[in-house]
Amino acid sequence: MAEEPDNLILQLLRRMDVKLDRVLEDVADLKVRMTHVEEGLAGVNRRLDRLEARVDRIEQRLDLVSPYGGVRE
């Protein structure tokens, strides 16, 4: 006796399942990549904060700003 072909709905569900697996893998990969981007951005922000503090100290030592936070003219 010949095998009956799979139900059309089952074929479609199997294809959808394969595609969903690929999407899930892609989302997991994107999460990892975004985590790396966020960590890199946090590092840049830390460096900018340190540079800002250094510039503030330089301005104070050169007497370019008043002790009250305003810029001297």
PDB file as gemmi writes it, atoms N, CA and C in Angstrom:
CRYST1    1.000    1.000    1.000  90.00  90.00  90.00 P 1                      
ATOM      1  N   MET A   1       0.839  -1.159   0.000  1.00  0.00           N  
ATOM      2  CA  MET A   1       0.000   0.000   0.000  1.00  0.00           C  
ATOM      3  C   MET A   1       0.904   1.249   0.000  1.00  0.00           C  
ATOM      4  N   ALA A   2       0.597   2.209  -0.815  1.00  0.00           N  
ATOM      5  CA  ALA A   2       1.399   3.438  -0.931  1.00  0.00           C  
ATOM      6  C   ALA A   2       1.136   4.335   0.270  1.00  0.00           C  
ATOM      7  N   GLU A   3       2.202   5.034   0.674  1.00  0.00           N  
ATOM      8  CA  GLU A   3       2.030   5.952   1.800  1.00  0.00           C  
ATOM      9  C   GLU A   3       1.190   7.143   1.368  1.00  0.00           C  
ATOM     10  N   GLU A   4       0.336   7.547   2.261  1.00  0.00           N  
ATOM     11  CA  GLU A   4      -0.458   8.728   1.962  1.00  0.00           C  
ATOM     12  C   GLU A   4       0.410   9.955   2.183  1.00  0.00           C  
ATOM     13  N   PRO A   5       0.265  10.982   1.349  1.00  0.00           N  
ATOM     14  CA  PRO A   5       1.064  12.190   1.565  1.00  0.00           C  
ATOM     15  C   PRO A   5       0.672  12.841   2.891  1.00  0.00           C  
ATOM     16  N   ASP A   6       1.663  13.512   3.485  1.00  0.00           N  
ATOM     17  CA  ASP A   6       1.390  14.208   4.740  1.00  0.00           C  
ATOM     18  C   ASP A   6       0.278  15.219   4.542  1.00  0.00           C  
ATOM     19  N   ASN A   7      -0.401  15.457   5.572  1.00  0.00           N  
ATOM     20  CA  ASN A   7      -1.439  16.470   5.582  1.00  0.00           C  
ATOM     21  C   ASN A   7      -0.802  17.818   5.237  1.00  0.00           C  
ATOM     22  N   LEU A   8      -1.448  18.601   4.398  1.00  0.00           N  
ATOM     23  CA  LEU A   8      -0.928  19.894   3.979  1.00  0.00           C  
ATOM     24  C   LEU A   8      -0.685  20.810   5.176  1.00  0.00           C  
ATOM     25  N   ILE A   9      -1.557  20.775   6.136  1.00  0.00           N  
ATOM     26  CA  ILE A   9      -1.411  21.607   7.330  1.00  0.00           C  
ATOM     27  C   ILE A   9      -0.159  21.196   8.103  1.00  0.00           C  
ATOM     28  N   LEU A  10       0.076  19.895   8.222  1.00  0.00           N  
ATOM     29  CA  LEU A  10       1.273  19.431   8.921  1.00  0.00           C  
ATOM     30  C   LEU A  10       2.538  19.878   8.205  1.00  0.00           C  
ATOM     31  N   GLN A  11       2.542  19.855   6.880  1.00  0.00           N  
ATOM     32  CA  GLN A  11       3.702  20.322   6.121  1.00  0.00           C  
ATOM     33  C   GLN A  11       3.957  21.803   6.398  1.00  0.00           C  
ATOM     34  N   LEU A  12       2.906  22.586   6.375  1.00  0.00           N  
ATOM     35  CA  LEU A  12       3.047  24.010   6.634  1.00  0.00           C  
ATOM     36  C   LEU A  12       3.544  24.258   8.056  1.00  0.00           C  
ATOM     37  N   LEU A  13       3.022  23.516   9.010  1.00  0.00           N  
ATOM     38  CA  LEU A  13       3.456  23.688  10.397  1.00  0.00           C  
ATOM     39  C   LEU A  13       4.926  23.317  10.567  1.00  0.00           C  
ATOM     40  N   ARG A  14       5.367  22.289   9.878  1.00  0.00           N  
ATOM     41  CA  ARG A  14       6.780  21.897   9.956  1.00  0.00           C  
ATOM     42  C   ARG A  14       7.681  22.993   9.386  1.00  0.00           C  
ATOM     43  N   ARG A  15       7.269  23.563   8.257  1.00  0.00           N  
ATOM     44  CA  ARG A  15       8.061  24.648   7.673  1.00  0.00           C  
ATOM     45  C   ARG A  15       8.086  25.864   8.598  1.00  0.00           C  
ATOM     46  N   MET A  16       6.940  26.170   9.185  1.00  0.00           N  
ATOM     47  CA  MET A  16       6.882  27.291  10.119  1.00  0.00           C  
ATOM     48  C   MET A  16       7.776  27.040  11.322  1.00  0.00           C  
ATOM     49  N   ASP A  17       7.808  25.795  11.780  1.00  0.00           N  
ATOM     50  CA  ASP A  17       8.637  25.437  12.925  1.00  0.00           C  
ATOM     51  C   ASP A  17      10.117  25.653  12.608  1.00  0.00           C  
ATOM     52  N   VAL A  18      10.544  25.261  11.418  1.00  0.00           N  
ATOM     53  CA  VAL A  18      11.938  25.446  11.005  1.00  0.00           C  
ATOM     54  C   VAL A  18      12.263  26.941  10.944  1.00  0.00           C  
ATOM     55  N   LYS A  19      11.356  27.713  10.351  1.00  0.00           N  
ATOM     56  CA  LYS A  19      11.584  29.155  10.253  1.00  0.00           C  
ATOM     57  C   LYS A  19      11.609  29.806  11.629  1.00  0.00           C  
ATOM     58  N   LEU A  20      10.736  29.372  12.517  1.00  0.00           N  
ATOM     59  CA  LEU A  20      10.709  29.925  13.871  1.00  0.00           C  
ATOM     60  C   LEU A  20      12.005  29.605  14.609  1.00  0.00           C  
ATOM     61  N   ASP A  21      12.543  28.415  14.410  1.00  0.00           N  
ATOM     62  CA  ASP A  21      13.825  28.063  15.024  1.00  0.00           C  
ATOM     63  C   ASP A  21      14.927  29.009  14.547  1.00  0.00           C  
ATOM     64  N   ARG A  22      14.928  29.327  13.242  1.00  0.00           N  
ATOM     65  CA  ARG A  22      15.925  30.253  12.703  1.00  0.00           C  
ATOM     66  C   ARG A  22      15.757  31.644  13.303  1.00  0.00           C  
ATOM     67  N   VAL A  23      14.521  32.078  13.446  1.00  0.00           N  
ATOM     68  CA  VAL A  23      14.265  33.398  14.026  1.00  0.00           C  
ATOM     69  C   VAL A  23      14.750  33.437  15.475  1.00  0.00           C  
ATOM     70  N   LEU A  24      14.486  32.388  16.221  1.00  0.00           N  
ATOM     71  CA  LEU A  24      14.923  32.338  17.613  1.00  0.00           C  
ATOM     72  C   LEU A  24      16.449  32.390  17.716  1.00  0.00           C  
ATOM     73  N   GLU A  25      17.134  31.701  16.825  1.00  0.00           N  
ATOM     74  CA  GLU A  25      18.597  31.739  16.821  1.00  0.00           C  
ATOM     75  C   GLU A  25      19.092  33.142  16.497  1.00  0.00           C  
ATOM     76  N   ASP A  26      18.453  33.784  15.514  1.00  0.00           N  
ATOM     77  CA  ASP A  26      18.840  35.144  15.146  1.00  0.00           C  
ATOM     78  C   ASP A  26      18.613  36.115  16.300  1.00  0.00           C  
ATOM     79  N   VAL A  27      17.508  35.986  17.002  1.00  0.00           N  
ATOM     80  CA  VAL A  27      17.215  36.867  18.133  1.00  0.00           C  
ATOM     81  C   VAL A  27      18.245  36.658  19.238  1.00  0.00           C  
ATOM     82  N   ALA A  28      18.601  35.414  19.494  1.00  0.00           N  
ATOM     83  CA  ALA A  28      19.621  35.136  20.517  1.00  0.00           C  
ATOM     84  C   ALA A  28      20.950  35.770  20.122  1.00  0.00           C  
ATOM     85  N   ASP A  29      21.306  35.676  18.836  1.00  0.00           N  
ATOM     86  CA  ASP A  29      22.540  36.288  18.353  1.00  0.00           C  
ATOM     87  C   ASP A  29      22.479  37.811  18.501  1.00  0.00           C  
ATOM     88  N   LEU A  30      21.345  38.397  18.181  1.00  0.00           N  
ATOM     89  CA  LEU A  30      21.193  39.847  18.308  1.00  0.00           C  
ATOM     90  C   LEU A  30      21.287  40.295  19.762  1.00  0.00           C  
ATOM     91  N   LYS A  31      20.773  39.501  20.678  1.00  0.00           N  
ATOM     92  CA  LYS A  31      20.874  39.843  22.096  1.00  0.00           C  
ATOM     93  C   LYS A  31      22.332  39.896  22.533  1.00  0.00           C  
ATOM     94  N   VAL A  32      23.108  38.921  22.099  1.00  0.00           N  
ATOM     95  CA  VAL A  32      24.531  38.884  22.453  1.00  0.00           C  
ATOM     96  C   VAL A  32      25.240  40.098  21.866  1.00  0.00           C  
ATOM     97  N   ARG A  33      24.952  40.396  20.603  1.00  0.00           N  
ATOM     98  CA  ARG A  33      25.602  41.526  19.953  1.00  0.00           C  
ATOM     99  C   ARG A  33      25.213  42.844  20.611  1.00  0.00           C  
ATOM    100  N   MET A  34      23.952  43.004  20.965  1.00  0.00           N  
ATOM    101  CA  MET A  34      23.510  44.235  21.627  1.00  0.00           C  
ATOM    102  C   MET A  34      24.165  44.394  22.996  1.00  0.00           C  
ATOM    103  N   THR A  35      24.350  43.289  23.694  1.00  0.00           N  
ATOM    104  CA  THR A  35      25.035  43.345  24.984  1.00  0.00           C  
ATOM    105  C   THR A  35      26.450  43.879  24.797  1.00  0.00           C  
ATOM    106  N   HIS A  36      27.141  43.410  23.746  1.00  0.00           N  
ATOM    107  CA  HIS A  36      28.493  43.899  23.473  1.00  0.00           C  
ATOM    108  C   HIS A  36      28.482  45.383  23.123  1.00  0.00           C  
ATOM    109  N   VAL A  37      27.495  45.811  22.352  1.00  0.00           N  
ATOM    110  CA  VAL A  37      27.394  47.231  21.995  1.00  0.00           C  
ATOM    111  C   VAL A  37      27.157  48.069  23.249  1.00  0.00           C  
ATOM    112  N   GLU A  38      26.260  47.615  24.111  1.00  0.00           N  
ATOM    113  CA  GLU A  38      25.969  48.361  25.338  1.00  0.00           C  
ATOM    114  C   GLU A  38      27.197  48.451  26.232  1.00  0.00           C  
ATOM    115  N   GLU A  39      27.944  47.350  26.343  1.00  0.00           N  
ATOM    116  CA  GLU A  39      29.152  47.361  27.160  1.00  0.00           C  
ATOM    117  C   GLU A  39      30.194  48.315  26.579  1.00  0.00           C  
ATOM    118  N   GLY A  40      30.325  48.325  25.259  1.00  0.00           N  
ATOM    119  CA  GLY A  40      31.262  49.241  24.624  1.00  0.00           C  
ATOM    120  C   GLY A  40      30.861  50.689  24.838  1.00  0.00           C  
ATOM    121  N   LEU A  41      29.583  50.965  24.727  1.00  0.00           N  
ATOM    122  CA  LEU A  41      29.094  52.329  24.943  1.00  0.00           C  
ATOM    123  C   LEU A  41      29.300  52.765  26.388  1.00  0.00           C  
ATOM    124  N   ALA A  42      29.110  51.857  27.309  1.00  0.00           N  
ATOM    125  CA  ALA A  42      29.348  52.181  28.719  1.00  0.00           C  
ATOM    126  C   ALA A  42      30.821  52.537  28.930  1.00  0.00           C  
ATOM    127  N   GLY A  43      31.717  51.831  28.266  1.00  0.00           N  
ATOM    128  CA  GLY A  43      33.145  52.144  28.361  1.00  0.00           C  
ATOM    129  C   GLY A  43      33.454  53.522  27.800  1.00  0.00           C  
ATOM    130  N   VAL A  44      32.834  53.860  26.680  1.00  0.00           N  
ATOM    131  CA  VAL A  44      33.037  55.182  26.093  1.00  0.00           C  
ATOM    132  C   VAL A  44      32.525  56.258  27.048  1.00  0.00           C  
ATOM    133  N   ASN A  45      31.368  56.035  27.638  1.00  0.00           N  
ATOM    134  CA  ASN A  45      30.809  57.005  28.577  1.00  0.00           C  
ATOM    135  C   ASN A  45      31.714  57.195  29.792  1.00  0.00           C  
ATOM    136  N   ARG A  46      32.305  56.110  30.287  1.00  0.00           N  
ATOM    137  CA  ARG A  46      33.238  56.234  31.416  1.00  0.00           C  
ATOM    138  C   ARG A  46      34.443  57.085  31.037  1.00  0.00           C  
ATOM    139  N   ARG A  47      34.961  56.867  29.822  1.00  0.00           N  
ATOM    140  CA  ARG A  47      36.115  57.649  29.378  1.00  0.00           C  
ATOM    141  C   ARG A  47      35.746  59.119  29.230  1.00  0.00           C  
ATOM    142  N   LEU A  48      34.566  59.393  28.691  1.00  0.00           N  
ATOM    143  CA  LEU A  48      34.131  60.788  28.548  1.00  0.00           C  
ATOM    144  C   LEU A  48      33.964  61.451  29.911  1.00  0.00           C  
ATOM    145  N   ASP A  49      33.446  60.708  30.875  1.00  0.00           N  
ATOM    146  CA  ASP A  49      33.302  61.259  32.223  1.00  0.00           C  
ATOM    147  C   ASP A  49      34.659  61.618  32.813  1.00  0.00           C  
ATOM    148  N   ARG A  50      35.636  60.737  32.620  1.00  0.00           N  
ATOM    149  CA  ARG A  50      36.978  61.022  33.132  1.00  0.00           C  
ATOM    150  C   ARG A  50      37.585  62.239  32.425  1.00  0.00           C  
ATOM    151  N   LEU A  51      37.375  62.338  31.125  1.00  0.00           N  
ATOM    152  CA  LEU A  51      37.897  63.491  30.397  1.00  0.00           C  
ATOM    153  C   LEU A  51      37.236  64.785  30.859  1.00  0.00           C  
ATOM    154  N   GLU A  52      35.941  64.716  31.113  1.00  0.00           N  
ATOM    155  CA  GLU A  52      35.236  65.897  31.598  1.00  0.00           C  
ATOM    156  C   GLU A  52      35.809  66.345  32.944  1.00  0.00           C  
ATOM    157  N   ALA A  53      36.074  65.393  33.824  1.00  0.00           N  
ATOM    158  CA  ALA A  53      36.642  65.739  35.130  1.00  0.00           C  
ATOM    159  C   ALA A  53      38.032  66.351  34.961  1.00  0.00           C  
ATOM    160  N   ARG A  54      38.811  65.815  34.030  1.00  0.00           N  
ATOM    161  CA  ARG A  54      40.153  66.368  33.796  1.00  0.00           C  
ATOM    162  C   ARG A  54      40.077  67.782  33.239  1.00  0.00           C  
ATOM    163  N   VAL A  55      39.168  68.019  32.312  1.00  0.00           N  
ATOM    164  CA  VAL A  55      39.012  69.366  31.751  1.00  0.00           C  
ATOM    165  C   VAL A  55      38.565  70.333  32.838  1.00  0.00           C  
ATOM    166  N   ASP A  56      37.659  69.901  33.692  1.00  0.00           N  
ATOM    167  CA  ASP A  56      37.212  70.756  34.803  1.00  0.00           C  
ATOM    168  C   ASP A  56      38.395  71.142  35.693  1.00  0.00           C  
ATOM    169  N   ARG A  57      39.250  70.177  36.021  1.00  0.00           N  
ATOM    170  CA  ARG A  57      40.422  70.467  36.852  1.00  0.00           C  
ATOM    171  C   ARG A  57      41.365  71.438  36.156  1.00  0.00           C  
ATOM    172  N   ILE A  58      41.564  71.231  34.857  1.00  0.00           N  
ATOM    173  CA  ILE A  58      42.452  72.126  34.100  1.00  0.00           C  
ATOM    174  C   ILE A  58      41.893  73.540  34.096  1.00  0.00           C  
ATOM    175  N   GLU A  59      40.603  73.668  33.855  1.00  0.00           N  
ATOM    176  CA  GLU A  59      39.983  74.999  33.849  1.00  0.00           C  
ATOM    177  C   GLU A  59      40.126  75.684  35.204  1.00  0.00           C  
ATOM    178  N   GLN A  60      39.958  74.933  36.273  1.00  0.00           N  
ATOM    179  CA  GLN A  60      40.097  75.512  37.610  1.00  0.00           C  
ATOM    180  C   GLN A  60      41.544  75.938  37.864  1.00  0.00           C  
ATOM    181  N   ARG A  61      42.493  75.122  37.453  1.00  0.00           N  
ATOM    182  CA  ARG A  61      43.905  75.464  37.681  1.00  0.00           C  
ATOM    183  C   ARG A  61      44.324  76.675  36.862  1.00  0.00           C  
ATOM    184  N   LEU A  62      43.735  76.842  35.688  1.00  0.00           N  
ATOM    185  CA  LEU A  62      44.055  78.001  34.858  1.00  0.00           C  
ATOM    186  C   LEU A  62      43.193  79.203  35.207  1.00  0.00           C  
ATOM    187  N   ASP A  63      42.370  79.025  36.220  1.00  0.00           N  
ATOM    188  CA  ASP A  63      41.483  80.087  36.690  1.00  0.00           C  
ATOM    189  C   ASP A  63      40.550  80.566  35.573  1.00  0.00           C  
ATOM    190  N   LEU A  64      40.048  79.613  34.807  1.00  0.00           N  
ATOM    191  CA  LEU A  64      39.125  79.940  33.721  1.00  0.00           C  
ATOM    192  C   LEU A  64      37.669  79.875  34.162  1.00  0.00           C  
ATOM    193  N   VAL A  65      37.407  79.277  35.303  1.00  0.00           N  
ATOM    194  CA  VAL A  65      36.047  79.189  35.817  1.00  0.00           C  
ATOM    195  C   VAL A  65      36.043  79.676  37.256  1.00  0.00           C  
ATOM    196  N   SER A  66      34.906  80.211  37.655  1.00  0.00           N  
ATOM    197  CA  SER A  66      34.799  80.645  39.043  1.00  0.00           C  
ATOM    198  C   SER A  66      34.501  79.437  39.917  1.00  0.00           C  
ATOM    199  N   PRO A  67      34.765  79.520  41.195  1.00  0.00           N  
ATOM    200  CA  PRO A  67      34.488  78.393  42.088  1.00  0.00           C  
ATOM    201  C   PRO A  67      33.002  78.080  42.176  1.00  0.00           C  
ATOM    202  N   TYR A  68      32.168  78.996  41.680  1.00  0.00           N  
ATOM    203  CA  TYR A  68      30.721  78.785  41.756  1.00  0.00           C  
ATOM    204  C   TYR A  68      30.160  78.139  40.505  1.00  0.00           C  
ATOM    205  N   GLY A  69      31.005  77.741  39.595  1.00  0.00           N  
ATOM    206  CA  GLY A  69      30.573  76.993  38.436  1.00  0.00           C  
ATOM    207  C   GLY A  69      30.380  77.800  37.180  1.00  0.00           C  
ATOM    208  N   GLY A  70      30.504  79.101  37.240  1.00  0.00           N  
ATOM    209  CA  GLY A  70      30.339  79.932  36.047  1.00  0.00           C  
ATOM    210  C   GLY A  70      31.662  80.149  35.357  1.00  0.00           C  
ATOM    211  N   VAL A  71      31.608  80.507  34.088  1.00  0.00           N  
ATOM    212  CA  VAL A  71      32.815  80.779  33.318  1.00  0.00           C  
ATOM    213  C   VAL A  71      33.179  82.238  33.497  1.00  0.00           C  
ATOM    214  N   ARG A  72      34.458  82.483  33.758  1.00  0.00           N  
ATOM    215  CA  ARG A  72      34.943  83.869  33.909  1.00  0.00           C  
ATOM    216  C   ARG A  72      35.128  84.488  32.543  1.00  0.00           C  
ATOM    217  N   GLU A  73      34.850  85.798  32.491  1.00  0.00           N  
ATOM    218  CA  GLU A  73      35.018  86.511  31.224  1.00  0.00           C  
ATOM    219  C   GLU A  73      36.214  87.395  31.264  1.00  0.00           C  
TER     220      GLU A  73                                                      
END                                                                             
